[in-house]
Short mmCIF file of C-alpha atoms in Angstrom, two decimals:
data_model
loop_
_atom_site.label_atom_id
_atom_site.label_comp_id
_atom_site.label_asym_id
_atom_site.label_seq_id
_atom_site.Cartn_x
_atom_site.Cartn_y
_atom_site.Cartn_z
CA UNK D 268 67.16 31.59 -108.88
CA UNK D 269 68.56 33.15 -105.89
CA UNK D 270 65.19 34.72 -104.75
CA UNK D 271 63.79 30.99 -104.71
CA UNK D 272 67.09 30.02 -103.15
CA UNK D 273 67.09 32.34 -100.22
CA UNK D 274 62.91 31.81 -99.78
CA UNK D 275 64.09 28.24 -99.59
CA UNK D 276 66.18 28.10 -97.08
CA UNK D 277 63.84 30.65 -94.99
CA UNK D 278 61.15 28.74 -95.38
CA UNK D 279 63.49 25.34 -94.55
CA UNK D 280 65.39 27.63 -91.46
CA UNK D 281 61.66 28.26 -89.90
CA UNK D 282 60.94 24.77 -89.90
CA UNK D 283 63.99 23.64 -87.88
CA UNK D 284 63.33 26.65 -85.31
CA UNK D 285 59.71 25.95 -84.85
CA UNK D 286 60.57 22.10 -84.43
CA UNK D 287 63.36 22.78 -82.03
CA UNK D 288 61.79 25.04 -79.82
CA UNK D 289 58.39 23.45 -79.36
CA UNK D 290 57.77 20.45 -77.17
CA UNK D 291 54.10 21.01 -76.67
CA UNK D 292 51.27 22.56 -79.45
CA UNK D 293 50.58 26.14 -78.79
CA UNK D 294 47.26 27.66 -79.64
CA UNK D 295 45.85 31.33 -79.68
CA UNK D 296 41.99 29.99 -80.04
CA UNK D 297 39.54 28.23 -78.66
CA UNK D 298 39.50 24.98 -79.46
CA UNK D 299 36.17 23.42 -81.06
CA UNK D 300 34.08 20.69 -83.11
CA UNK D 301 31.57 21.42 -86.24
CA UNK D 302 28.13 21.72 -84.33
CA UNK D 303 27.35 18.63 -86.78
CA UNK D 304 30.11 16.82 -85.52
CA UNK D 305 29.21 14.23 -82.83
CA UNK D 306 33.00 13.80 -81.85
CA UNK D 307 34.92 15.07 -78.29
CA UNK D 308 38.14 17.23 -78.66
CA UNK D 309 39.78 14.50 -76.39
CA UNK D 310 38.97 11.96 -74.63
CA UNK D 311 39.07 12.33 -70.36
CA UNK D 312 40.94 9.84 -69.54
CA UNK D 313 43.80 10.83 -71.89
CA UNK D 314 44.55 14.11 -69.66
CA UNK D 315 46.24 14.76 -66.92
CA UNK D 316 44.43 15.08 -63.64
CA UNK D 317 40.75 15.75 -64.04
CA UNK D 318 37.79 13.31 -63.98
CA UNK D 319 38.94 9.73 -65.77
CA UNK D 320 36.48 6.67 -65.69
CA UNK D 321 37.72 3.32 -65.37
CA UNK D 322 36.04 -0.14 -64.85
CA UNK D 323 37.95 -1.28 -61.92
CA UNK D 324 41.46 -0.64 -59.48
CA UNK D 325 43.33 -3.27 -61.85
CA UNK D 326 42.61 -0.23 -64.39
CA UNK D 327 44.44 2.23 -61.81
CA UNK D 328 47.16 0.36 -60.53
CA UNK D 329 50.32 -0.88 -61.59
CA UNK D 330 49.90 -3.86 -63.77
CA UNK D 331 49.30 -5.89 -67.27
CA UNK D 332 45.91 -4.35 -66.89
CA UNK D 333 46.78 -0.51 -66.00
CA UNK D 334 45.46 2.33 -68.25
CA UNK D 335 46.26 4.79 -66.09
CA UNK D 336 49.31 6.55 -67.35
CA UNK D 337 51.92 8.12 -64.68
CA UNK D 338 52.15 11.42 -66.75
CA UNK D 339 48.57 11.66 -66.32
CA UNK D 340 48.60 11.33 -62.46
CA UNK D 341 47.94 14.63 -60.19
CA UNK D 342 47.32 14.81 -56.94
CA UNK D 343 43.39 15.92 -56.43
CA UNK D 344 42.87 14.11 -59.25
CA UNK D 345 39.01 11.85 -59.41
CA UNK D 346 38.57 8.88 -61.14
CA UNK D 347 35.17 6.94 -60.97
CA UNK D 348 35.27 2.68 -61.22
CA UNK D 349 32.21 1.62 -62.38
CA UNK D 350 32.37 -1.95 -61.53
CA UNK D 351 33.59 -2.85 -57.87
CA UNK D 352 32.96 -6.18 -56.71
CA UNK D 353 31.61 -6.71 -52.67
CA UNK D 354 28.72 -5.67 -50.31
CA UNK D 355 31.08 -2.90 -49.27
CA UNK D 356 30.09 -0.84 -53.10
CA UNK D 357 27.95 1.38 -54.27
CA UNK D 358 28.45 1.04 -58.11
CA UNK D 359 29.74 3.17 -59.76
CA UNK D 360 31.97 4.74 -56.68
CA UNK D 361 34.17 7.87 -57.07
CA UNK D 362 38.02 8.24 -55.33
CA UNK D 363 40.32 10.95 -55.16
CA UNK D 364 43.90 10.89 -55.04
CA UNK D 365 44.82 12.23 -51.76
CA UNK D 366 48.84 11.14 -51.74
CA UNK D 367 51.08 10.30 -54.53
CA UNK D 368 54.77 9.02 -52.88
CA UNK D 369 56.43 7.70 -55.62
CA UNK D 370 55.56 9.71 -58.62
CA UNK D 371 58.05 7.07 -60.59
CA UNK D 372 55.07 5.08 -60.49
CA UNK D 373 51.49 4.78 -60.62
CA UNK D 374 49.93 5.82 -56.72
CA UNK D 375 48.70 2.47 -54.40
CA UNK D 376 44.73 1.76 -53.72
CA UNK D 377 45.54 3.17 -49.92
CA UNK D 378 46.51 6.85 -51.72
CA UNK D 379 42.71 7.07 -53.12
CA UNK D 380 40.10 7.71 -50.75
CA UNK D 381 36.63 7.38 -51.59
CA UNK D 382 34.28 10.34 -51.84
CA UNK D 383 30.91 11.65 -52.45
CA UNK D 384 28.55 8.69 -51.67
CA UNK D 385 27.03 6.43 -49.34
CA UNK D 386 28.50 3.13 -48.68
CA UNK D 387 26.33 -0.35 -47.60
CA UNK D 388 28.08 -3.09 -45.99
CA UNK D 389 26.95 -6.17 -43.84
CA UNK D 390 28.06 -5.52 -40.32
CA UNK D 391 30.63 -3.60 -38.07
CA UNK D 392 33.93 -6.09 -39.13
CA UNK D 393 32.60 -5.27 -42.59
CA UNK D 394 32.60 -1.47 -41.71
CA UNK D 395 36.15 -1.43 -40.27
CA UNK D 396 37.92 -3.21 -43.26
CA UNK D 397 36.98 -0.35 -45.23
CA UNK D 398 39.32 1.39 -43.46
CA UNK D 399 42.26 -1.64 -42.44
CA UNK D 400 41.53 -3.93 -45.18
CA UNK D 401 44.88 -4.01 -47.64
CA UNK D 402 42.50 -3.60 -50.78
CA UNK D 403 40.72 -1.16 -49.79
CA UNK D 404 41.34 2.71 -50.74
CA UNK D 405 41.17 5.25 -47.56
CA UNK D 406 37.67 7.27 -47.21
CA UNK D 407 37.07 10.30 -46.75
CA UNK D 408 36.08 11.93 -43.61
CA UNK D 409 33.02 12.67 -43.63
CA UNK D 410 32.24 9.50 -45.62
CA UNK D 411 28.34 7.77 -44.30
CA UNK D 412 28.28 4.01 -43.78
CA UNK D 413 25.14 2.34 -43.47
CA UNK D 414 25.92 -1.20 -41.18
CA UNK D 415 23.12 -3.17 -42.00
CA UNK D 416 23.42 -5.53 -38.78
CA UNK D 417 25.34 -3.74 -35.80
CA UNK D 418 26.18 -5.30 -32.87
CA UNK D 419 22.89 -5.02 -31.41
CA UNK D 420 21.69 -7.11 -34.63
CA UNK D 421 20.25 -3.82 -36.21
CA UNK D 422 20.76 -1.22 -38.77
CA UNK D 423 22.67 1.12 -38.05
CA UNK D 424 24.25 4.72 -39.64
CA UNK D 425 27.66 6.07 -39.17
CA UNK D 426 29.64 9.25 -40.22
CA UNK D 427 33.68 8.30 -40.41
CA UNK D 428 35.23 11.06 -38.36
CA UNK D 429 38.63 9.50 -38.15
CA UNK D 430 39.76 11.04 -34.90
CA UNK D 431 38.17 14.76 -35.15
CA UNK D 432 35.27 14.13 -32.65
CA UNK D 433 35.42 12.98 -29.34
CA UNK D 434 33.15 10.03 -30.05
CA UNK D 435 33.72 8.08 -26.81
CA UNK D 436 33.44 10.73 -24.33
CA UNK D 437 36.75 10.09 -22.84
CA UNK D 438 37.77 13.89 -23.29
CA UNK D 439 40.29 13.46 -25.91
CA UNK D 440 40.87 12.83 -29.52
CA UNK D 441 42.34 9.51 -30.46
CA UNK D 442 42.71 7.42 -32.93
CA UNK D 443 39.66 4.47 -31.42
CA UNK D 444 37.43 7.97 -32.31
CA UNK D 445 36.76 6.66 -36.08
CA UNK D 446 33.21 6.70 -36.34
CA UNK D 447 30.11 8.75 -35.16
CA UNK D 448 26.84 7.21 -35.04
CA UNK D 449 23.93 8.89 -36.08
CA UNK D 450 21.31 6.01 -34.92
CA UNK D 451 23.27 5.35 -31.19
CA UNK D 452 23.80 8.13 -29.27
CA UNK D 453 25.29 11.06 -28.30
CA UNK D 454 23.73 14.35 -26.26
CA UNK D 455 21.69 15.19 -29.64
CA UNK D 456 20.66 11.56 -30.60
CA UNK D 457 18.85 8.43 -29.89
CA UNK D 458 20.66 5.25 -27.34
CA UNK D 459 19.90 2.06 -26.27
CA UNK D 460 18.47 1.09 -23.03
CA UNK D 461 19.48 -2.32 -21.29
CA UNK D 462 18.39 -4.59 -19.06
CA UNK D 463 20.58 -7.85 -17.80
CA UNK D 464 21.55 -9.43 -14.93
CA UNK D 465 24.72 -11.79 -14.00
CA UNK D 466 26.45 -13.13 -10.98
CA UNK D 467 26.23 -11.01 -8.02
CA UNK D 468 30.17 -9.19 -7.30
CA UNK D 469 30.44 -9.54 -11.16
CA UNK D 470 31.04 -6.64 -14.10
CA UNK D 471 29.65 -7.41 -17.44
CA UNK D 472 33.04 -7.76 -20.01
CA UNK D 473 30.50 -7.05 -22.98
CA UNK D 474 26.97 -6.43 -23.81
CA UNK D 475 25.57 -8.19 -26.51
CA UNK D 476 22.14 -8.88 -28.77
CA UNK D 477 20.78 -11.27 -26.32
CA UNK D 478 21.49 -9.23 -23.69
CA UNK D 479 18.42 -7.11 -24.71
CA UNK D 480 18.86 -4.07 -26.02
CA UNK D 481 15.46 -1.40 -26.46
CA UNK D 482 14.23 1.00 -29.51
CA UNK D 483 10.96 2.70 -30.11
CA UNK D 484 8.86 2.71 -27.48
CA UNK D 485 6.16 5.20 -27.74
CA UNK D 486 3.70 3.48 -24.96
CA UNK D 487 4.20 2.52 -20.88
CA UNK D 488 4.77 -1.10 -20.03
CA UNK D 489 6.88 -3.72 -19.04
CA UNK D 490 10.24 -3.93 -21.14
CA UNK D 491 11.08 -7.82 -21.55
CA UNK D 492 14.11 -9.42 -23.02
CA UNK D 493 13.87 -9.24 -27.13
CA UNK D 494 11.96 -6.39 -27.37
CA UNK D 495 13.08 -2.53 -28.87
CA UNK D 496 12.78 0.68 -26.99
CA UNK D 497 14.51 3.57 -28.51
CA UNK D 498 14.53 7.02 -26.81
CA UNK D 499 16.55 10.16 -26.81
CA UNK D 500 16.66 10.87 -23.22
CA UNK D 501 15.88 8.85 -20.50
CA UNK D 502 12.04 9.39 -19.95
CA UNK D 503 10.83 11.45 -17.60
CA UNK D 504 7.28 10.78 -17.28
CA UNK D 505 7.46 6.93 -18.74
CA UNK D 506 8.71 4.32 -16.01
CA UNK D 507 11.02 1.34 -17.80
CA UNK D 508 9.96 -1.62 -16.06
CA UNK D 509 11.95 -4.95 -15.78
CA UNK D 510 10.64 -8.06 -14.53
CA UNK D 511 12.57 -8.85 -11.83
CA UNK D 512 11.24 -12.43 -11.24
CA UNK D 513 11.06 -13.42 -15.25
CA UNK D 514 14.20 -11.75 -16.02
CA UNK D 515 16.43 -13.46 -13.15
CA UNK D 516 16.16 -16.83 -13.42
CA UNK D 517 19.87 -17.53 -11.48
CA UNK D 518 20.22 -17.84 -8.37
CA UNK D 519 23.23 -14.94 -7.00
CA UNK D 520 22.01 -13.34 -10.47
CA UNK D 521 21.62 -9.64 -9.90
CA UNK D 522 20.23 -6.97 -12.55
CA UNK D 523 22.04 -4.96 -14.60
CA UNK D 524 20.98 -1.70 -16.26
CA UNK D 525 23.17 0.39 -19.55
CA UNK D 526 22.18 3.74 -20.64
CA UNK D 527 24.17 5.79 -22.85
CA UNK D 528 27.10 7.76 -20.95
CA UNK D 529 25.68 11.03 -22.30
CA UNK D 530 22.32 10.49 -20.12
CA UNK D 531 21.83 12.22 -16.38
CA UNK D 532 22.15 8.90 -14.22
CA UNK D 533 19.32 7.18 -13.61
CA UNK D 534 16.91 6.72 -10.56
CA UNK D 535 16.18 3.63 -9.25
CA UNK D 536 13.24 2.08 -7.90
CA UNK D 537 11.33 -1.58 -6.84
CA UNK D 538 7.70 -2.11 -7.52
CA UNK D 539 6.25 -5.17 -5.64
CA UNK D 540 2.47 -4.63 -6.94
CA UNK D 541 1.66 -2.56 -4.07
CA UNK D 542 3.99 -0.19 -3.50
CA UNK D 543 7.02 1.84 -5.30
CA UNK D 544 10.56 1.98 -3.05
CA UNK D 545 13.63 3.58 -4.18
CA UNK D 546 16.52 2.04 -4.07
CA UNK D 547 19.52 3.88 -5.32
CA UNK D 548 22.19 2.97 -2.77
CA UNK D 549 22.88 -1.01 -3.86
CA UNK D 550 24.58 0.02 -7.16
CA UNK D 551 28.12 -0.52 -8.63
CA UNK D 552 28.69 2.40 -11.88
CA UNK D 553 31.14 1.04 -14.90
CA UNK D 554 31.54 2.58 -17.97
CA UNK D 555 31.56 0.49 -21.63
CA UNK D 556 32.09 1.24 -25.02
CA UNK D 557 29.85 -0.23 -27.88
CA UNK D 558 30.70 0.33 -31.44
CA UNK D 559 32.78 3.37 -30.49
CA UNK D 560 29.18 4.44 -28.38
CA UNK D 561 30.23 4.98 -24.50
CA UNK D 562 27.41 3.29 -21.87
CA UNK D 563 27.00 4.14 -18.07
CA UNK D 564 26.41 0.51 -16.46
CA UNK D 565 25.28 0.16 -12.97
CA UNK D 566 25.21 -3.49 -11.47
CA UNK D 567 23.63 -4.09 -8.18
CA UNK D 568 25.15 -5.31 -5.30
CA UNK D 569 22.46 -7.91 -4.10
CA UNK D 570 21.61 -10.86 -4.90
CA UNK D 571 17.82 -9.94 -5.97
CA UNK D 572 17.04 -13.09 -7.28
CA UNK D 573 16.74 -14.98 -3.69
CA UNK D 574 13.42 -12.63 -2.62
CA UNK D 575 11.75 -13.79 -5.69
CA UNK D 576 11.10 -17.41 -4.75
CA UNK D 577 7.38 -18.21 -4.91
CA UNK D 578 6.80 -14.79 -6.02
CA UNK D 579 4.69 -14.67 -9.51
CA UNK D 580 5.95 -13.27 -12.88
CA UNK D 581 5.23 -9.52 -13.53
CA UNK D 582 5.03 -8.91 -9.15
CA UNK D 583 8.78 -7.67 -8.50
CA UNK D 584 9.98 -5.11 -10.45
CA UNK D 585 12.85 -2.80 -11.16
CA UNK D 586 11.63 0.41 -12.33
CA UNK D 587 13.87 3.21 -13.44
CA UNK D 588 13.47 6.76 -14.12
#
């Protein structure tokens, strides 16, 4: 009776001890299923940090709706939401936790920023509110955005640098040096060409769609308003041709040509059917920034479009080289 007695309270003593001392399940082996069992050990989203999978941010976020526990929060952590609503998504779309203030409670939308893909969205106000908008998680640098309609009313494909390239030109990093474009221009890739005219003594504020902006040209002739000429340099054997008399209807109009800032400056040169006269001393340099793309804008300083009375369409030209 004893022997039982003592084995009893042992047996009841280890019991206690193991209970008291143990918060958490210790193991010495690997855990595993039966081959035949078609079960998971656990289930992601039940761990802490790792991969989880959720349907959408109302999932993630404090809320009615969270599943997202705050013991199961860890910075570096990915989660994928395989249902986002908006042009903006590429479903399903992967975010990791890059900043986690208040670990009292579950992290905001702006402490995720979205990795790994490429995102699609409408235009370039579209673009920016993935990055201002208040619903919007951060992305990651590095991140590609595909604008469908830039402001040149094209597609167009940019890399989010968020202030580590000198994207402007301006010779310093700031925070306007978000994204890099790698269907504008640069000193590696392709720009626009331009060819406007306004009020003579005048600097153009903007440069817009109408204004007439040039991609893939592959063949000489005259460049007209509406058309698409693309290059990577400015040409060296191929003459870009505007039609002075066409192109100027305004009286005290007087032409304007962009290139991309990265570009040697132009030459300059008339063409009245007969002959070819340069003319590089009549013109006013600006500088302008499109879609965080820097342009070299000259303006002439004559009034072209009073020579051109009675003279026919396609006669009086500005070529440049």
């Amino acid at each position: 009776m004893k022997k039982f007695t003592l084995l009893a309270g042992l047996l009841l003593a280890m019991v206690v001890t193991a209970t008291a001392q143990s918060a958490s399940t210790k193991v010495s082996k690997t855990i595993k299923v039966f081959d035949w069992l078609n079960a998971a050990v656990v289930d992601g989203n039940q761990v802490e940090g790792g991969l989880h999978s959720y349907v959408n941010w109302a999932e993630v976020t404090t809320g009615a709706s969270a599943k997202l526990k705050i013991a199961q929060v860890k910075i570096g952590m990915v989660i994928t939401l395989t249902d986002i609503a908006g042009d903006k998504s590429i479903k399903p779309a992967s975010y990791r936790l890059k900043t986690w203030t208040t670990p009292t409670a579950l992290p905001t939308v702006k402490e995720w920023e979205r990795i790994g893909d490429m995102i699609v969205v409408a235009d370039i106000a579209a673009r920016d509110l993935l990055i201002t908008g208040p619903a919007n998680a951060s992305l990651a640098t590095g991140t590609t955005v595909m604008v469908k309609s830039n402001a040149m009313s094209i597609p167009e494909l940019f890399v989010y640098v968020n202030g580590l390239v000198d994207v402007n030109g301006d010779g310093s990093l700031t925070a306007t040096d978000l994204w890099y474009s790698l269907s504008s221009t640069s000193t590696t890739s392709s720009g626009y060409i331009l060819f406007d005219n306004q009020p003579v003594g005048t600097t153009p504020a903007s440069i817009s769609a109408s204004s007439g902006f040039y991609d893939g040209i592959t063949s000489a002739g005259a460049v007209t308003i509406g058309t698409s000429k693309r290059f990577t340099a400015m040409p060296t054997t191929l003459a870009l041709e505007y039609d002075l008399v066409a192109g100027i209807t305004t009286l005290n109009n007087v032409p304007i040509v962009a290139l991309p800032a990265a570009w040697a400056s132009p030459s300059f040169y008339v063409s009245d059917g007969t002959g070819l006269f340069q003319l590089q001393d009549c013109w006013i340099k600006t500088y302008l920034t499109i879609d965080n793309t820097k342009y070299q804008v000259w303006t002439a300083d004559n009034a072209f479009s009073n020579g051109t009375a009675g003279v026919a369409s396609g006669t009086f030209k500005l070529v440049i080289r």
